[in-house]
Short mmCIF file of C-alpha atoms (C1' of nucleotides) in Angstrom, two decimals:
data_model
loop_
_atom_site.label_atom_id
_atom_site.label_comp_id
_atom_site.label_asym_id
_atom_site.label_seq_id
_atom_site.Cartn_x
_atom_site.Cartn_y
_atom_site.Cartn_z
CA UNK A 1 117.69 69.64 152.94
CA UNK A 2 116.25 68.78 156.28
CA UNK A 3 117.79 68.37 159.70
CA UNK A 4 119.50 65.15 160.67
CA UNK A 5 118.89 63.45 164.01
CA UNK A 6 120.83 60.55 165.50
CA UNK A 7 118.78 58.33 167.80
CA UNK A 8 120.77 56.35 170.36
CA UNK A 9 118.84 53.73 172.32
CA UNK A 10 119.55 50.08 172.97
CA UNK A 11 115.87 49.10 172.85
CA UNK A 12 115.22 48.46 169.15
CA UNK A 13 111.49 49.02 169.58
CA UNK A 14 111.94 52.45 170.99
CA UNK A 15 114.59 53.46 168.50
CA UNK A 16 112.34 52.27 165.71
CA UNK A 17 109.27 54.12 166.89
CA UNK A 18 111.16 57.35 167.38
CA UNK A 19 112.90 56.98 164.07
CA UNK A 20 109.63 56.50 162.22
CA UNK A 21 108.01 59.48 163.88
CA UNK A 22 110.92 61.75 163.04
CA UNK A 23 111.41 60.66 159.47
CA UNK A 24 107.69 61.09 159.01
CA UNK A 25 108.11 64.70 160.01
CA UNK A 26 110.81 65.16 157.45
CA UNK A 27 113.94 64.65 159.54
CA UNK A 28 116.83 62.57 158.35
CA UNK A 29 117.33 59.81 160.91
CA UNK A 30 119.99 57.26 161.84
CA UNK A 31 119.91 54.97 164.85
CA UNK A 32 122.60 53.50 167.07
CA UNK A 33 122.22 50.83 169.76
CA UNK A 34 125.40 51.35 171.76
CA UNK A 35 127.69 54.17 172.79
CA UNK A 36 130.47 52.89 170.53
CA UNK A 37 128.07 52.67 167.66
CA UNK A 38 126.88 56.21 168.28
CA UNK A 39 130.40 57.65 168.35
CA UNK A 40 131.14 55.86 165.09
CA UNK A 41 128.08 57.12 163.31
CA UNK A 42 128.46 60.70 164.39
CA UNK A 43 131.47 61.12 162.15
CA UNK A 44 129.79 60.00 158.97
CA UNK A 45 126.22 61.10 159.63
CA UNK A 46 127.02 64.49 161.17
CA UNK A 47 123.67 64.97 162.89
CA UNK A 48 122.33 68.38 163.87
CA UNK A 49 120.95 66.86 167.05
CA UNK A 50 121.34 63.69 169.11
CA UNK A 51 118.67 61.86 171.06
CA UNK A 52 120.58 59.95 173.70
CA UNK A 53 119.36 57.33 176.12
CA UNK A 54 120.99 57.80 179.51
CA UNK A 55 121.32 54.05 180.04
CA UNK A 56 123.29 52.22 177.41
CA UNK A 57 124.72 48.71 177.59
CA UNK A 58 128.36 49.64 177.17
CA UNK A 59 128.57 53.07 178.77
CA UNK A 60 126.50 55.82 180.31
CA UNK A 61 124.90 58.24 177.94
CA UNK A 62 126.72 61.01 179.75
CA UNK A 63 130.07 59.52 178.86
CA UNK A 64 129.06 59.49 175.24
CA UNK A 65 128.08 63.11 175.62
CA UNK A 66 131.43 63.97 177.16
CA UNK A 67 133.50 62.27 174.52
CA UNK A 68 131.36 63.95 171.98
CA UNK A 69 131.93 67.33 173.47
CA UNK A 70 135.65 66.78 173.02
CA UNK A 71 135.25 66.10 169.32
CA UNK A 72 132.23 67.82 167.87
CA UNK A 73 131.67 70.56 170.31
CA UNK A 74 128.33 71.98 169.41
CA UNK A 75 125.85 69.23 168.62
CA UNK A 76 122.93 69.66 171.02
CA UNK A 77 121.74 66.58 172.88
CA UNK A 78 118.33 65.61 174.20
CA UNK A 79 118.66 62.98 176.92
CA UNK A 80 116.08 60.26 177.33
CA UNK A 81 115.70 59.27 180.94
CA UNK A 82 113.37 57.30 183.17
CA UNK A 83 110.82 59.36 185.05
CA UNK A 84 112.05 58.56 188.54
CA UNK A 85 115.56 59.77 187.83
CA UNK A 86 114.87 63.29 188.93
CA UNK A 87 115.68 66.36 186.94
CA UNK A 88 118.77 67.31 188.88
CA UNK A 89 120.12 63.85 188.28
CA UNK A 90 120.41 64.88 184.70
CA UNK A 91 123.76 66.47 185.11
CA UNK A 92 125.94 67.81 182.45
CA UNK A 93 123.34 69.73 180.52
CA UNK A 94 125.22 72.02 178.19
CA UNK A 95 123.81 75.01 176.50
CA UNK A 96 121.14 73.93 174.05
CA UNK A 97 120.66 70.54 175.65
CA UNK A 98 117.39 69.26 177.00
CA UNK A 99 115.95 66.09 178.43
CA UNK A 100 112.76 64.08 178.14
CA UNK A 101 111.53 61.53 180.64
CA UNK A 102 110.25 58.12 179.63
CA UNK A 103 107.61 57.29 178.81
CA UNK A 104 106.86 60.20 176.52
CA UNK A 105 104.47 60.79 173.68
CA UNK A 106 105.97 61.10 170.22
CA UNK A 107 104.25 64.44 169.78
CA UNK A 108 106.07 65.74 172.80
CA UNK A 109 109.40 64.40 171.65
CA UNK A 110 109.08 65.90 168.19
CA UNK A 111 108.10 69.21 169.75
CA UNK A 112 111.25 69.17 171.89
CA UNK A 113 113.42 68.34 168.94
CA UNK A 114 112.03 71.28 167.01
CA UNK A 115 112.40 73.56 169.97
CA UNK A 116 116.03 72.69 170.57
CA UNK A 117 116.86 73.06 166.90
CA UNK A 118 115.15 76.42 166.80
CA UNK A 119 116.91 77.52 169.96
CA UNK A 120 120.31 76.59 168.67
CA UNK A 121 119.56 78.28 165.40
CA UNK A 122 120.01 75.14 163.36
CA UNK A 123 116.39 74.79 162.38
CA UNK A 124 115.31 74.82 158.82
CA UNK A 125 112.29 76.71 157.69
CA UNK A 126 110.18 76.18 160.74
CA UNK A 127 106.56 75.31 160.63
CA UNK A 128 105.61 77.14 163.76
CA UNK A 129 102.40 78.18 162.10
CA UNK A 130 100.15 75.31 161.25
CA UNK A 131 96.98 76.00 159.33
CA UNK A 132 94.16 74.13 157.71
CA UNK A 133 91.27 75.92 156.06
CA UNK A 134 90.30 78.67 158.52
CA UNK A 135 91.96 76.92 161.44
CA UNK A 136 95.28 78.31 162.66
CA UNK A 137 97.74 77.18 165.28
CA UNK A 138 100.88 78.92 166.43
CA UNK A 139 103.13 76.39 168.10
CA UNK A 140 105.24 78.99 169.84
CA UNK A 141 102.47 80.87 171.57
CA UNK A 142 100.15 77.85 171.59
CA UNK A 143 97.37 80.03 170.27
CA UNK A 144 94.64 78.41 168.25
CA UNK A 145 92.04 80.31 166.24
CA UNK A 146 89.26 79.36 163.92
CA UNK A 147 88.01 82.01 161.51
CA UNK A 148 89.84 84.50 163.68
CA UNK A 149 88.09 83.49 166.90
CA UNK A 150 90.43 82.27 169.64
CA UNK A 151 89.93 78.76 170.96
CA UNK A 152 91.04 77.51 174.34
CA UNK A 153 92.41 73.99 174.41
CA UNK A 154 93.78 71.84 177.18
CA UNK A 155 97.18 70.26 176.72
CA UNK A 156 95.93 66.92 175.44
CA UNK A 157 93.43 68.53 173.10
CA UNK A 158 96.19 70.75 171.79
CA UNK A 159 98.61 67.93 171.07
CA UNK A 160 95.90 65.91 169.39
CA UNK A 161 94.95 68.78 167.15
CA UNK A 162 98.58 69.50 166.36
CA UNK A 163 99.09 65.96 165.17
CA UNK A 164 96.10 66.33 162.89
CA UNK A 165 97.43 69.60 161.54
CA UNK A 166 100.78 68.02 160.78
CA UNK A 167 99.04 65.27 158.81
CA UNK A 168 96.13 67.00 157.10
CA UNK A 169 93.71 65.04 154.90
CA UNK A 170 95.41 61.81 155.81
CA UNK A 171 93.39 59.12 157.56
CA UNK A 172 95.00 58.44 160.94
CA UNK A 173 94.25 55.18 162.70
CA UNK A 174 93.31 54.97 166.34
CA UNK A 175 96.59 53.24 167.08
CA UNK A 176 98.56 55.93 165.33
CA UNK A 177 96.82 58.67 167.24
CA UNK A 178 97.17 56.92 170.57
CA UNK A 179 100.84 56.26 169.95
CA UNK A 180 101.63 59.80 168.97
CA UNK A 181 99.56 61.86 171.32
CA UNK A 182 99.52 59.70 174.43
CA UNK A 183 102.53 58.17 176.09
CA UNK A 184 103.85 55.32 174.04
CA UNK A 185 103.12 52.74 176.72
CA UNK A 186 99.62 54.05 177.40
CA UNK A 187 97.69 50.99 178.49
CA UNK A 188 94.36 52.46 179.39
CA UNK A 189 91.02 52.48 177.73
CA UNK A 190 91.37 53.30 174.05
CA UNK A 191 88.09 55.15 174.24
CA UNK A 192 89.83 58.21 175.66
CA UNK A 193 90.54 59.02 172.07
CA UNK A 194 86.87 59.23 171.22
CA UNK A 195 86.29 61.44 174.20
CA UNK A 196 88.96 63.84 173.07
CA UNK A 197 87.74 63.84 169.49
CA UNK A 198 84.39 64.79 170.93
CA UNK A 199 85.94 67.60 173.01
CA UNK A 200 87.80 68.94 170.00
CA UNK A 201 84.77 68.92 167.77
CA UNK A 202 82.75 70.69 170.39
CA UNK A 203 85.33 73.45 170.56
CA UNK A 204 86.16 73.74 166.88
CA UNK A 205 82.90 73.21 165.08
CA UNK A 206 80.74 76.01 166.47
CA UNK A 207 82.72 78.37 164.23
CA UNK A 208 82.23 76.61 160.91
CA UNK A 209 82.09 73.34 159.01
CA UNK A 210 83.01 70.16 160.84
CA UNK A 211 86.72 69.50 160.29
CA UNK A 212 87.43 66.16 161.91
CA UNK A 213 85.84 63.40 159.88
CA UNK A 214 85.25 59.90 161.17
CA UNK A 215 86.32 57.15 158.79
CA UNK A 216 84.36 54.30 160.27
CA UNK A 217 86.37 51.20 161.04
CA UNK A 218 89.62 52.97 160.14
CA UNK A 219 90.22 56.18 162.03
CA UNK A 220 89.88 59.94 161.70
CA UNK A 221 90.99 62.56 159.22
CA UNK A 222 91.28 66.34 159.26
CA UNK A 223 89.47 67.42 156.16
CA UNK A 224 86.62 69.58 154.95
CA UNK A 225 83.20 67.97 154.73
CA UNK A 226 82.08 66.84 151.36
CA UNK B 1 113.20 43.84 139.60
CA UNK B 2 110.66 43.22 142.28
CA UNK B 3 110.92 42.36 145.96
CA UNK B 4 111.30 38.78 147.13
CA UNK B 5 109.23 37.38 149.99
CA UNK B 6 109.72 34.07 151.80
CA UNK B 7 106.52 32.57 153.19
CA UNK B 8 106.96 30.17 156.11
CA UNK B 9 103.88 28.24 157.22
CA UNK B 10 103.32 24.54 157.83
CA UNK B 11 99.77 24.63 156.51
CA UNK B 12 100.26 24.12 152.77
CA UNK B 13 96.88 25.69 152.01
CA UNK B 14 97.74 28.90 153.73
CA UNK B 15 101.22 29.11 152.33
CA UNK B 16 99.78 28.50 148.89
CA UNK B 17 97.10 31.13 149.13
CA UNK B 18 99.50 33.76 150.41
CA UNK B 19 102.06 32.85 147.83
CA UNK B 20 99.57 33.24 145.00
CA UNK B 21 98.35 36.58 146.28
CA UNK B 22 101.85 37.97 146.54
CA UNK B 23 103.12 36.73 143.20
CA UNK B 24 99.99 38.16 141.69
CA UNK B 25 101.04 41.52 143.02
CA UNK B 26 104.42 41.18 141.43
CA UNK B 27 106.46 39.86 144.34
CA UNK B 28 108.91 37.03 143.95
CA UNK B 29 107.80 34.28 146.33
CA UNK B 30 109.20 31.08 147.84
CA UNK B 31 107.58 28.96 150.53
CA UNK B 32 108.91 26.85 153.38
CA UNK B 33 106.98 24.48 155.65
CA UNK B 34 109.38 24.10 158.57
CA UNK B 35 111.90 26.17 160.43
CA UNK B 36 114.79 24.11 159.06
CA UNK B 37 113.47 24.51 155.57
CA UNK B 38 113.17 28.25 156.04
CA UNK B 39 116.71 28.63 157.29
CA UNK B 40 117.94 26.64 154.30
CA UNK B 41 116.08 28.67 151.74
CA UNK B 42 117.06 32.02 153.12
CA UNK B 43 120.60 31.52 151.96
CA UNK B 44 119.79 30.85 148.35
CA UNK B 45 116.63 32.92 147.92
CA UNK B 46 117.82 35.97 149.86
CA UNK B 47 114.37 37.44 150.51
CA UNK B 48 113.76 41.10 151.25
CA UNK B 49 111.08 40.11 153.73
CA UNK B 50 109.90 36.99 155.58
CA UNK B 51 106.35 36.05 156.47
CA UNK B 52 106.71 33.73 159.44
CA UNK B 53 104.09 31.65 161.19
CA UNK B 54 104.63 31.72 164.93
CA UNK B 55 103.73 28.03 165.29
CA UNK B 56 105.89 25.66 163.30
CA UNK B 57 106.16 21.89 163.66
CA UNK B 58 109.86 21.73 164.45
CA UNK B 59 110.48 25.00 166.27
CA UNK B 60 108.88 28.24 167.29
CA UNK B 61 108.83 30.97 164.72
CA UNK B 62 110.69 33.14 167.20
CA UNK B 63 113.58 30.71 167.24
CA UNK B 64 113.79 30.91 163.50
CA UNK B 65 113.80 34.66 163.82
CA UNK B 66 116.58 34.53 166.36
CA UNK B 67 118.82 32.26 164.34
CA UNK B 68 118.15 34.43 161.40
CA UNK B 69 119.17 37.52 163.24
CA UNK B 70 122.52 35.89 163.84
CA UNK B 71 123.09 35.31 160.14
CA UNK B 72 121.32 37.82 157.97
CA UNK B 73 120.83 40.64 160.34
CA UNK B 74 118.47 42.95 158.56
CA UNK B 75 115.68 41.01 156.88
CA UNK B 76 112.41 42.30 158.29
CA UNK B 77 109.88 39.73 159.48
CA UNK B 78 106.11 39.81 159.62
CA UNK B 79 104.81 37.26 162.12
CA UNK B 80 101.55 35.44 161.54
CA UNK B 81 99.78 34.71 164.79
CA UNK B 82 96.39 33.60 166.06
CA UNK B 83 94.09 36.40 167.13
CA UNK B 84 93.85 35.41 170.77
CA UNK B 85 97.58 35.51 171.32
CA UNK B 86 97.68 39.08 172.47
CA UNK B 87 99.92 41.74 171.04
CA UNK B 88 102.43 41.69 173.84
CA UNK B 89 102.84 37.98 173.35
CA UNK B 90 104.51 38.84 170.11
CA UNK B 91 107.87 39.38 171.66
CA UNK B 92 111.11 40.00 169.93
CA UNK B 93 109.92 42.51 167.37
CA UNK B 94 113.02 44.03 165.85
CA UNK B 95 113.28 47.20 163.87
CA UNK B 96 111.08 46.96 160.82
CA UNK B 97 109.14 43.94 162.01
CA UNK B 98 105.40 43.68 162.24
CA UNK B 99 102.76 41.08 162.92
CA UNK B 100 99.39 40.09 161.53
CA UNK B 101 96.74 38.09 163.34
CA UNK B 102 94.90 35.19 161.74
CA UNK B 103 92.54 35.18 160.10
CA UNK B 104 93.42 38.10 157.88
CA UNK B 105 92.33 39.27 154.47
CA UNK B 106 94.93 39.01 151.76
CA UNK B 107 94.42 42.70 151.02
CA UNK B 108 95.46 43.49 154.53
CA UNK B 109 98.45 41.22 154.38
CA UNK B 110 99.68 42.71 151.12
CA UNK B 111 99.21 46.19 152.56
CA UNK B 112 101.38 45.24 155.55
CA UNK B 113 104.06 43.77 153.35
CA UNK B 114 104.20 46.96 151.30
CA UNK B 115 104.28 49.08 154.39
CA UNK B 116 107.14 47.21 155.99
CA UNK B 117 109.14 47.27 152.78
CA UNK B 118 108.55 50.98 152.41
CA UNK B 119 109.51 51.57 156.03
CA UNK B 120 112.75 49.68 155.72
CA UNK B 121 113.52 51.51 152.54
CA UNK B 122 113.55 48.37 150.46
CA UNK B 123 110.37 49.12 148.57
CA UNK B 124 110.12 49.53 144.87
CA UNK B 125 107.99 52.19 143.25
CA UNK B 126 105.36 53.58 145.57
CA UNK B 127 101.75 52.97 144.71
CA UNK B 128 99.82 55.28 146.94
CA UNK B 129 97.89 56.70 144.01
CA UNK B 130 95.81 54.25 142.04
CA UNK B 131 93.96 55.33 138.93
CA UNK B 132 91.91 53.84 136.14
CA UNK B 133 90.34 55.96 133.42
CA UNK B 134 88.77 58.91 135.26
CA UNK B 135 88.70 57.03 138.56
CA UNK B 136 91.27 57.97 141.18
CA UNK B 137 92.11 56.60 144.60
CA UNK B 138 94.59 57.91 147.14
CA UNK B 139 95.43 55.22 149.64
CA UNK B 140 96.78 57.65 152.20
CA UNK B 141 93.80 59.91 152.50
CA UNK B 142 91.37 57.21 151.36
CA UNK B 143 89.85 59.72 148.99
CA UNK B 144 88.18 58.37 145.88
CA UNK B 145 87.07 60.54 142.98
CA UNK B 146 85.51 59.91 139.62
CA UNK B 147 85.88 62.64 137.01
CA UNK B 148 86.88 64.88 139.88
CA UNK B 149 83.74 64.24 141.91
CA UNK B 150 84.39 62.82 145.38
CA UNK B 151 82.86 59.45 146.20
CA UNK B 152 82.16 58.19 149.69
CA UNK B 153 82.84 54.51 150.26
CA UNK B 154 82.50 52.28 153.28
CA UNK B 155 85.47 50.22 154.37
CA UNK B 156 84.47 47.05 152.54
CA UNK B 157 83.54 48.91 149.38
CA UNK B 158 86.87 50.68 149.53
CA UNK B 159 88.91 47.51 149.87
CA UNK B 160 87.01 45.84 147.09
CA UNK B 161 87.58 48.74 144.74
CA UNK B 162 91.24 48.91 145.68
CA UNK B 163 91.67 45.31 144.71
CA UNK B 164 90.12 46.03 141.35
CA UNK B 165 92.38 49.02 140.85
CA UNK B 166 95.43 46.93 141.63
CA UNK B 167 94.36 44.44 138.96
CA UNK B 168 92.79 46.53 136.23
CA UNK B 169 91.34 44.94 133.08
CA UNK B 170 91.93 41.50 134.53
CA UNK B 171 88.98 39.19 135.12
CA UNK B 172 88.81 38.37 138.82
CA UNK B 173 86.89 35.30 139.95
CA UNK B 174 84.41 35.34 142.79
CA UNK B 175 86.69 33.16 144.85
CA UNK B 176 89.60 35.46 144.26
CA UNK B 177 87.63 38.51 145.27
CA UNK B 178 86.20 36.85 148.35
CA UNK B 179 89.60 35.60 149.41
CA UNK B 180 91.29 38.92 148.97
CA UNK B 181 88.77 41.34 150.33
CA UNK B 182 87.11 39.25 153.01
CA UNK B 183 88.93 37.19 155.60
CA UNK B 184 90.34 34.11 153.98
CA UNK B 185 88.18 31.74 156.02
CA UNK B 186 85.01 33.70 155.34
CA UNK B 187 82.28 31.09 155.51
CA UNK B 188 79.21 33.16 154.84
CA UNK B 189 76.99 33.54 151.85
CA UNK B 190 79.07 34.20 148.75
CA UNK B 191 76.35 36.50 147.53
CA UNK B 192 77.68 39.32 149.69
CA UNK B 193 80.02 39.91 146.84
CA UNK B 194 77.21 40.60 144.41
CA UNK B 195 75.67 42.99 146.88
CA UNK B 196 78.90 44.92 147.16
CA UNK B 197 79.44 44.98 143.42
CA UNK B 198 75.99 46.47 143.22
CA UNK B 199 76.82 49.08 145.86
CA UNK B 200 80.00 50.04 144.06
CA UNK B 201 78.32 50.39 140.70
CA UNK B 202 75.64 52.53 142.23
CA UNK B 203 78.23 54.87 143.63
CA UNK B 204 80.66 54.92 140.72
CA UNK B 205 78.51 54.83 137.63
CA UNK B 206 76.39 57.97 138.04
CA UNK B 207 79.47 59.91 136.97
CA UNK B 208 80.23 58.13 133.72
CA UNK B 209 80.44 54.87 131.82
CA UNK B 210 80.01 51.64 133.79
CA UNK B 211 83.43 50.46 134.92
CA UNK B 212 82.85 47.10 136.57
CA UNK B 213 81.95 44.54 133.94
CA UNK B 214 80.33 41.21 134.69
CA UNK B 215 81.94 38.25 132.96
CA UNK B 216 79.13 35.80 133.26
CA UNK B 217 80.09 32.46 134.78
CA UNK B 218 83.60 33.69 135.52
CA UNK B 219 83.75 36.83 137.59
CA UNK B 220 84.19 40.59 137.27
CA UNK B 221 86.64 42.94 135.62
CA UNK B 222 87.44 46.61 135.95
CA UNK B 223 87.40 47.92 132.41
CA UNK B 224 85.70 50.41 130.14
CA UNK B 225 82.58 49.30 128.33
CA UNK B 226 83.04 48.24 124.76
"C1'" DG C 1 60.54 30.98 121.81
"C1'" DA C 2 60.53 28.28 126.21
"C1'" DT C 3 62.99 27.15 129.99
"C1'" DC C 4 66.60 27.32 133.06
"C1'" DT C 5 70.48 29.41 135.32
"C1'" DC C 6 73.01 33.21 136.91
"C1'" DG C 7 73.23 37.71 138.45
"C1'" DC C 8 71.05 42.15 140.29
"C1'" DT C 9 69.00 44.86 143.71
"C1'" DG C 10 65.84 46.56 147.38
"C1'" DA C 11 64.61 45.85 152.11
"C1'" DG C 12 65.73 44.98 156.57
"C1'" DA C 13 67.74 42.49 160.92
"C1'" DG C 14 71.50 42.39 163.82
"C1'" DC C 15 75.62 43.75 165.19
"C1'" DT C 16 79.61 46.65 165.55
"C1'" DT C 17 81.45 51.11 166.10
"C1'" DG C 18 81.35 55.63 167.58
"C1'" DC C 19 79.36 59.58 170.40
"C1'" DT C 20 78.54 61.99 174.51
"C1'" DG C 21 77.09 63.19 179.23
"C1'" DA C 22 78.22 62.27 183.96
"C1'" DG C 23 81.41 61.47 187.40
"C1'" DG C 24 85.74 60.00 190.10
"C1'" DC C 25 90.41 60.91 190.85
"C1'" DG C 26 94.58 63.30 191.44
"C1'" DG C 27 97.58 67.22 191.05
"C1'" DA C 28 98.28 72.24 191.23
"C1'" DG C 29 97.36 76.45 193.21
"C1'" DG C 30 95.31 79.27 196.59
"C1'" DC D 1 93.16 71.96 203.78
"C1'" DC D 2 89.99 73.11 200.14
"C1'" DT D 3 88.88 74.10 195.31
"C1'" DC D 4 89.37 73.87 190.62
"C1'" DC D 5 90.71 71.87 186.44
"C1'" DG D 6 92.07 68.48 183.32
"C1'" DC D 7 92.37 63.50 182.41
"C1'" DC D 8 90.40 59.32 182.10
"C1'" DT D 9 86.49 55.72 182.78
"C1'" DC D 10 82.07 54.10 182.08
"C1'" DA D 11 77.59 53.17 180.29
"C1'" DG D 12 73.73 54.01 177.52
"C1'" DC D 13 72.29 55.56 173.20
"C1'" DA D 14 72.59 56.42 168.11
"C1'" DA D 15 74.09 55.57 163.70
"C1'" DG D 16 76.22 53.08 160.15
"C1'" DC D 17 77.70 48.97 158.12
"C1'" DT D 18 77.67 44.18 156.87
"C1'" DC D 19 75.35 40.41 155.55
"C1'" DT D 20 70.96 37.74 154.44
"C1'" DC D 21 67.08 36.88 151.80
"C1'" DA D 22 63.80 36.84 148.23
"C1'" DG D 23 61.91 38.18 144.04
"C1'" DC D 24 62.76 39.79 139.56
"C1'" DG D 25 65.28 40.39 135.17
"C1'" DA D 26 68.55 39.19 131.71
"C1'" DG D 27 71.50 35.79 129.26
"C1'" DA D 28 72.32 31.25 127.82
"C1'" DT D 29 70.87 26.92 125.94
"C1'" DC D 30 68.27 24.00 123.28
#
DNA sequence: GATCTCGCTGAGAGCTTGCTGAGGCGGAGG
DNA sequence: CCTCCGCCTCAGCAAGCTCTCAGCGAGATC
């Protein structure tokens, strides 16, 4: 059985996107659009973790958190908040809680969710070690090696590679990659992706077979050459 | 029992073509030409999914969607829209919704329909793996093998073969193939098809018996030689 | 068997898609 | 304030794919 996450956001698009990303990674997911709704669903769904938008139509996310605390003391919460609401504005962080500022990339969000679950000891078998062929990644130390040789990656390169490692062999579309690795409202030139694929290949391939295959007109896949 | 789809488009030709493609794939289909008509039929037909043209004679597709939301909250909608109406113009996407720009290939449309149904958990049996004789196709990784040997296909070759695999043994007419694999208003030389059949045979047959049979004067079929 | 029609395939033009090197910009750290 | 590093943009180049065309071969018809 996998961990359950309740997503509370009044923007259906956002709730949807987050929900898809999480269920893709094997989490059980339910969504709620209002504070009331959230409080209702907590009883039946019994999530291990709650993703909670700070701004909700009927009440502040914090109020939800407080009422929650009264009932189901120990469910950790990750708050979703706009970037300009500074960190200290996020009051009421209990032990185990965390927050993420919008806009975020789905990769980042999923990473936070895993981290909080691990921290609060509610995580299932954790996949901290990701491997494919002779490529290894440790998501706790952020170390990456190929055939034993250490590889230095920048943050973006790292998150891109991690998304590939979580979806090996599968063909990932440009859109999918941009949505997951970049911030979800990234509006810039889609060719960044190609640049980063190029960076990754340059760093990974000197130690062996090419691993990132181009599927022309569709996307990219992490797989061994044929 | 299979999934039901309501097709709403005021162009009878388009509605017809889509309807045929979907019923061919085992979906239950009804069509409506106006917004009023659509709202009427939803009650009796109770579709699992709605294909909705954005431009309708009596009202905007979005209005239909809104009224719908009021009544039958959770039916996902796929909007059909002209290519130049940019993505963000497609407002009001609810959870589970999607959109497709015209012109599209029927293969693409069917793929979207399946995806949305799967996403909203209303899908029937999953068909990610397609096989025929010793030929195998995995639609997630886009890997194709014959007798275990991997085969590299370009995008068009892949989509053509997939359509064959979804309709094995059946004789498929040129028109049918062109409509499904190419964009439905493809105006070019119909002989592309022959070229691609030739490409496919060249790639598939070295590993065994010929699989794509010509039915002279009619079309092609995927079946073992006799 | 002759003729005609339909289908097959090799070659190649043109276009789309992807790759990569160079550089500007901005933030972090000294 | 200056420097360095990582992120993103841009433009030119390369490669791959799609489609066209034409000539040939194989079936069909009489």
